[in-house]
Coordinates of C-alpha atoms in Angstrom, one line a residue:
Chain A
X1 CA 15.5 -9.3 0.6
X2 CA 14.8 -6.0 2.1
X3 CA 12.1 -3.5 1.1
X4 CA 11.6 0.3 1.2
X5 CA 8.1 1.5 1.3
X6 CA 7.0 4.8 -0.1
X7 CA 3.6 6.0 0.8
X8 CA 2.3 8.9 -1.6
X9 CA -0.8 10.7 -0.3
X10 CA -2.5 13.8 -1.8
X11 CA -1.5 16.9 0.4
X12 CA -4.2 17.4 3.2
X13 CA -5.6 20.6 1.5
X14 CA -6.2 18.7 -1.7
X15 CA -9.6 17.3 -2.3
X16 CA -9.6 13.4 -2.7
X17 CA -12.8 12.5 -4.6
X18 CA -12.3 8.8 -4.7
X19 CA -11.8 8.8 -0.9
X20 CA -14.9 10.9 -0.7
X21 CA -16.9 8.4 -2.7
X22 CA -15.8 5.7 -0.3
X23 CA -16.9 7.8 2.7
X24 CA -20.3 8.7 1.1
X25 CA -20.9 4.9 0.5
X26 CA -20.3 4.1 4.3
X27 CA -23.8 4.7 5.6
X28 CA -25.2 1.9 3.4
X29 CA -23.0 -0.4 5.2
X30 CA -24.2 0.8 8.6
X31 CA -21.0 2.6 9.4
X32 CA -21.3 6.0 10.9
X33 CA -18.2 6.8 12.9
X34 CA -15.7 7.4 9.9
X35 CA -14.9 11.1 9.7
X36 CA -12.7 10.9 6.5
X37 CA -11.3 8.4 4.0
X38 CA -8.2 9.3 1.8
X39 CA -6.8 7.1 -0.9
X40 CA -3.1 7.2 -1.8
X41 CA -0.6 5.0 -3.2
X42 CA 1.8 2.5 -1.5
X43 CA 4.9 1.5 -3.4
X44 CA 7.0 -1.4 -2.4
X45 CA 10.6 -1.2 -3.7
X46 CA 12.6 -4.4 -3.3
X47 CA 16.5 -4.1 -3.4
X48 CA 18.7 -6.8 -4.5
X49 CA 21.2 -5.9 -1.6
X50 CA 20.8 -3.5 1.3
X51 CA 17.6 -1.4 1.1
X52 CA 18.5 2.1 0.3
X53 CA 16.2 5.0 1.5
X54 CA 18.1 7.6 -0.4
X55 CA 17.6 5.9 -3.7
X56 CA 14.0 5.2 -3.0
X57 CA 13.7 9.1 -2.2
X58 CA 15.2 9.9 -5.6
X59 CA 12.8 7.4 -7.4
X60 CA 9.8 8.9 -5.4
X61 CA 10.9 12.5 -6.4
X62 CA 11.2 11.7 -10.2
X63 CA 8.7 8.7 -10.8
X64 CA 6.4 8.2 -7.9
X65 CA 5.0 11.6 -6.5
X66 CA 4.2 15.0 -7.8
X67 CA 5.6 17.5 -5.2
X68 CA 3.0 20.1 -6.1
X69 CA -0.1 18.0 -4.9
X70 CA 1.3 15.1 -3.1
X71 CA 3.5 14.3 0.0
X72 CA 5.3 11.1 0.5
X73 CA 7.1 9.2 3.3
X74 CA 9.8 6.6 3.1
X75 CA 10.6 3.8 5.5
X76 CA 12.5 0.5 5.5
X77 CA 10.1 -2.2 6.3
X78 CA 11.2 -5.3 8.3
X79 CA 10.5 -8.6 6.7
X80 CA 8.6 -9.5 9.9
X81 CA 6.0 -7.0 8.8
X82 CA 4.7 -9.6 6.4
X83 CA 3.4 -11.7 9.3
X84 CA 0.5 -9.3 9.4
X85 CA -0.5 -9.6 5.7
X86 CA -3.9 -11.1 5.4
X87 CA -5.3 -13.1 2.4
X88 CA -8.4 -10.9 1.8
Chain B
X1 CA -8.2 11.5 16.2
X2 CA -7.1 8.0 15.4
X3 CA -6.5 6.4 12.1
X4 CA -6.7 2.9 10.6
X5 CA -4.4 2.4 7.6
X6 CA -5.4 -0.3 5.0
X7 CA -2.8 -1.2 2.5
X8 CA -4.1 -2.9 -0.7
X9 CA -1.5 -4.7 -2.9
X10 CA -2.0 -7.0 -6.1
X11 CA -1.3 -10.6 -5.0
X12 CA 2.3 -11.5 -5.6
X13 CA 1.4 -13.8 -8.4
X14 CA -0.5 -10.9 -10.3
X15 CA 1.6 -8.9 -12.6
X16 CA 1.8 -5.4 -12.0
X17 CA 2.6 -3.3 -15.2
X18 CA 2.7 0.0 -13.5
X19 CA 5.2 -1.2 -11.0
X20 CA 7.2 -2.8 -14.0
X21 CA 7.1 0.6 -15.8
X22 CA 8.8 2.4 -12.8
X23 CA 11.4 -0.5 -12.6
X24 CA 12.1 -0.4 -16.2
X25 CA 12.7 3.4 -16.0
X26 CA 15.3 3.1 -13.2
X27 CA 18.5 2.4 -15.2
X28 CA 17.9 5.9 -16.8
X29 CA 18.2 7.3 -13.2
X30 CA 21.3 5.4 -12.7
X31 CA 19.7 2.9 -10.3
X32 CA 20.6 -0.7 -10.8
X33 CA 20.2 -2.5 -7.5
X34 CA 16.3 -2.5 -7.4
X35 CA 14.9 -6.0 -8.0
X36 CA 11.1 -5.2 -8.1
X37 CA 8.6 -2.4 -7.8
X38 CA 5.0 -2.9 -6.9
X39 CA 2.4 -0.3 -6.8
X40 CA -0.8 -0.6 -4.6
X41 CA -3.1 1.7 -2.7
X42 CA -2.9 3.1 0.8
X43 CA -6.1 4.1 2.4
X44 CA -6.3 6.3 5.5
X45 CA -9.6 5.9 7.5
X46 CA -10.1 8.5 10.2
X47 CA -12.6 7.6 12.9
X48 CA -14.4 10.2 14.9
X49 CA -13.9 8.1 18.2
X50 CA -11.8 5.0 18.7
X51 CA -10.2 3.6 15.6
X52 CA -12.0 0.4 14.7
X53 CA -10.0 -2.2 12.8
X54 CA -12.9 -4.5 12.5
X55 CA -15.0 -1.8 10.8
X56 CA -12.1 -1.0 8.5
X57 CA -11.9 -4.6 7.6
X58 CA -15.4 -4.6 6.6
X59 CA -14.9 -1.4 4.5
X60 CA -11.9 -3.0 2.8
X61 CA -13.8 -6.2 1.9
X62 CA -16.6 -4.4 0.4
X63 CA -15.2 -1.1 -1.0
X64 CA -11.5 -1.2 -1.2
X65 CA -10.1 -4.3 -2.3
X66 CA -10.9 -7.2 -4.8
X67 CA -10.0 -10.4 -2.9
X68 CA -9.7 -12.4 -6.1
X69 CA -6.6 -10.3 -7.1
X70 CA -5.6 -8.2 -4.1
X71 CA -4.5 -8.8 -0.6
X72 CA -4.8 -6.2 2.2
X73 CA -3.5 -5.4 5.5
X74 CA -5.0 -3.4 8.2
X75 CA -3.3 -1.6 11.2
X76 CA -3.9 1.2 13.6
X77 CA -1.6 4.1 13.1
X78 CA -0.2 5.9 16.0
X79 CA -0.5 9.7 15.5
X80 CA 3.4 9.9 16.2
X81 CA 3.9 8.2 12.9
X82 CA 3.1 11.6 11.3
X83 CA 6.4 12.9 12.4
X84 CA 8.0 11.0 9.6
X85 CA 6.0 12.7 6.9
X86 CA 8.0 14.6 4.7
X87 CA 6.9 17.5 2.3
X88 CA 8.0 16.2 -1.0
Chain C
X1 CA 0.9 16.2 -32.7
X2 CA -1.3 13.2 -32.8
X3 CA -2.4 10.9 -29.9
X4 CA -3.2 7.4 -29.2
X5 CA -5.4 6.6 -26.4
X6 CA -5.3 3.4 -24.5
X7 CA -8.2 2.6 -22.3
X8 CA -7.6 -0.1 -19.7
X9 CA -10.5 -1.5 -17.9
X10 CA -10.8 -4.5 -15.5
X11 CA -12.4 -7.6 -17.4
X12 CA -16.2 -7.5 -16.9
X13 CA -16.1 -10.5 -14.5
X14 CA -13.6 -8.9 -12.2
X15 CA -15.1 -7.0 -9.2
X16 CA -14.2 -3.3 -9.1
X17 CA -14.5 -2.2 -5.5
X18 CA -13.7 1.4 -6.4
X19 CA -16.5 1.6 -9.0
X20 CA -18.7 0.1 -6.5
X21 CA -17.8 2.6 -3.9
X22 CA -19.0 5.4 -6.2
X23 CA -22.1 3.5 -7.2
X24 CA -22.9 3.0 -3.5
X25 CA -22.5 6.7 -2.7
X26 CA -24.9 7.8 -5.5
X27 CA -28.2 7.5 -3.6
X28 CA -26.9 10.4 -1.3
X29 CA -26.7 12.5 -4.3
X30 CA -30.3 11.7 -5.2
X31 CA -29.1 9.6 -8.1
X32 CA -31.1 6.2 -8.6
X33 CA -31.0 5.3 -12.2
X34 CA -27.2 4.2 -12.4
X35 CA -26.8 0.4 -12.6
X36 CA -23.0 0.3 -12.6
X37 CA -19.9 2.3 -12.3
X38 CA -16.4 0.9 -13.5
X39 CA -13.3 2.7 -13.0
X40 CA -10.4 2.1 -15.3
X41 CA -7.4 3.9 -16.6
X42 CA -6.9 6.1 -19.7
X43 CA -3.6 6.7 -21.1
X44 CA -2.8 9.3 -23.7
X45 CA 0.3 8.6 -25.7
X46 CA 1.7 11.5 -27.8
X47 CA 3.9 10.7 -30.6
X48 CA 6.4 13.1 -32.2
X49 CA 5.4 12.2 -35.6
X50 CA 2.8 9.8 -36.8
X51 CA 0.7 8.2 -34.2
X52 CA 1.5 4.6 -34.1
X53 CA -1.2 2.3 -32.9
X54 CA 1.2 -0.9 -33.2
X55 CA 3.7 0.8 -30.9
X56 CA 1.0 1.7 -28.5
X57 CA -0.3 -1.7 -28.5
X58 CA 3.2 -3.1 -27.5
X59 CA 3.4 -0.4 -24.9
X60 CA 0.1 -1.4 -23.4
X61 CA 0.9 -5.2 -23.5
X62 CA 4.1 -4.5 -21.6
X63 CA 3.7 -1.6 -19.4
X64 CA 0.1 -0.6 -19.0
X65 CA -2.3 -3.4 -18.7
X66 CA -2.3 -6.8 -17.0
X67 CA -3.9 -9.3 -19.5
X68 CA -5.1 -11.7 -16.8
X69 CA -7.4 -9.2 -15.2
X70 CA -7.7 -6.3 -17.7
X71 CA -8.8 -5.6 -21.1
X72 CA -7.6 -2.6 -23.3
X73 CA -8.7 -0.8 -26.5
X74 CA -6.5 1.4 -28.6
X75 CA -7.5 4.2 -30.8
X76 CA -6.1 7.2 -32.6
X77 CA -7.8 10.5 -31.3
X78 CA -8.4 13.3 -33.6
X79 CA -7.0 16.6 -32.4
X80 CA -10.6 17.9 -32.8
X81 CA -11.8 15.8 -29.9
X82 CA -10.1 18.2 -27.5
X83 CA -12.8 20.8 -28.3
X84 CA -15.1 18.8 -26.0
X85 CA -12.7 19.1 -23.1
X86 CA -14.2 20.9 -20.1
X87 CA -12.5 22.7 -17.3
X88 CA -13.9 21.0 -14.4
Chain D
X1 CA -28.2 -0.4 -21.8
X2 CA -26.5 3.0 -22.6
X3 CA -23.2 4.3 -21.2
X4 CA -21.7 7.6 -20.3
X5 CA -18.0 7.7 -20.2
X6 CA -16.2 10.3 -18.0
X7 CA -12.4 10.7 -18.8
X8 CA -10.5 12.4 -15.9
X9 CA -7.0 13.6 -16.7
X10 CA -4.7 15.8 -14.6
X11 CA -4.5 19.3 -16.1
X12 CA -1.8 19.6 -18.6
X13 CA 0.3 21.9 -16.3
X14 CA 0.3 19.3 -13.6
X15 CA 3.2 16.7 -13.5
X16 CA 2.2 13.1 -14.0
X17 CA 5.0 11.0 -12.6
X18 CA 3.3 7.7 -13.4
X19 CA 3.1 8.7 -17.0
X20 CA 6.6 10.0 -16.8
X21 CA 7.7 6.5 -15.5
X22 CA 6.1 4.9 -18.5
X23 CA 7.7 7.3 -20.8
X24 CA 11.2 6.7 -19.4
X25 CA 10.7 3.0 -19.7
X26 CA 10.1 3.1 -23.4
X27 CA 13.7 3.2 -24.6
X28 CA 14.2 -0.2 -23.2
X29 CA 11.4 -1.4 -25.5
X30 CA 13.1 0.2 -28.5
X31 CA 10.4 2.9 -28.6
X32 CA 11.9 6.4 -29.5
X33 CA 9.2 8.5 -31.1
X34 CA 6.9 9.0 -27.9
X35 CA 7.0 12.5 -26.7
X36 CA 4.7 12.1 -23.7
X37 CA 2.6 9.7 -21.8
X38 CA -0.3 10.9 -19.4
X39 CA -2.2 8.5 -17.2
X40 CA -5.7 9.3 -16.1
X41 CA -9.0 7.6 -15.2
X42 CA -11.7 6.4 -17.4
X43 CA -15.1 5.7 -15.7
X44 CA -17.9 3.9 -17.3
X45 CA -21.3 4.9 -15.9
X46 CA -24.2 2.5 -16.9
X47 CA -27.7 3.7 -16.8
X48 CA -30.8 1.6 -16.2
X49 CA -32.7 3.8 -18.7
X50 CA -31.6 6.6 -20.9
X51 CA -27.9 7.7 -20.4
X52 CA -27.9 11.1 -18.7
X53 CA -24.8 13.3 -19.3
X54 CA -26.1 15.9 -16.7
X55 CA -26.2 13.3 -13.9
X56 CA -22.8 12.0 -15.1
X57 CA -21.4 15.5 -14.7
X58 CA -22.8 15.9 -11.3
X59 CA -21.3 12.5 -10.4
X60 CA -17.9 13.6 -11.8
X61 CA -18.0 17.0 -10.0
X62 CA -18.6 15.3 -6.5
X63 CA -17.1 11.8 -6.6
X64 CA -14.7 11.4 -9.5
X65 CA -12.6 14.5 -10.3
X66 CA -10.9 17.2 -8.3
X67 CA -11.3 20.4 -10.1
X68 CA -8.1 22.1 -8.8
X69 CA -5.9 19.5 -10.5
X70 CA -8.0 17.6 -13.0
X71 CA -10.2 18.2 -16.1
X72 CA -12.8 15.7 -17.2
X73 CA -14.9 15.1 -20.4
X74 CA -18.1 13.5 -20.6
X75 CA -19.7 11.6 -23.6
X76 CA -22.4 9.2 -24.3
X77 CA -20.9 6.0 -25.8
X78 CA -22.6 4.1 -28.5
X79 CA -22.8 0.4 -27.8
X80 CA -21.3 -0.3 -31.1
X81 CA -18.1 1.0 -29.7
X82 CA -17.6 -2.2 -27.8
X83 CA -16.8 -4.0 -31.1
X84 CA -13.4 -2.3 -30.8
X85 CA -12.6 -3.9 -27.5
X86 CA -9.7 -6.3 -27.6
X87 CA -8.9 -9.0 -25.2
X88 CA -5.5 -8.1 -24.1

């Protein structure tokens, strides 16, 4: 089964307070070399047959992203990519 | 400036009602070949110097993901990846 | 037009890393008397006619909340409540 | 222990695709009298002592809401409110 991944992020000029909260909490972890944290959404769309980026784009346009404040990217993810998944 | 990306998804056995809502809305768009939609978070961590996956892992462990219900993956993203970004 | 509000929060025993990030960032704002921050979702459901908490409950059960990890509450919100809304 | 609740919603003129996805999924549940669904965030801030709405407002301004795209409301929640909480 193949998967299309849609990444939705606030446009760079839009403030992200949740990312800012994480960034502001880092000094307490002893982390000082991070300049920015941005939090968006990752949507995994599984297709019954061939993965279809055009359909994914239509879904993203209508149900996943707000084009006024967000950008999105679409890509087909190879199943092998799962090998990198870590149980947290 | 280099970036580490942390993808946080609910574990596969955990129900994702927000993804389910998107999946259930698809027939009205004329989309019938999607078998599953899962919605997680994508966090972009920019480092002032070298991107540091170990630091990103510590941040994810403590501030980004709940290990009981979520898995996460970490990867260094090449700046060239931005070429694929689309203005929605 | 009347509104039903559904508040969805992680169960108390489930760690909320995003709330933790906000809590950890507070000392840098000079805030020291906050003991906990929890971040959930608030869903406003507008009905064309009478607000219907039973329908809202069914929507919450199926499309808004995951009963394994989340609790939700449902209430009818009086329109007068809007008077308190502040432009941030 | 007292609690301040911050509700953060997208401004009314900003499209909410996640709420739209839920709304579009409702006909499949047999629900036809819902005119709108909007999904925001509810943040519960517990104070060690007296609940402090002014502090909550400062936290919301800096770490919870983006004033360009979101509105927020702040209120002190009476502990009795918990009686309404339902285990989903």
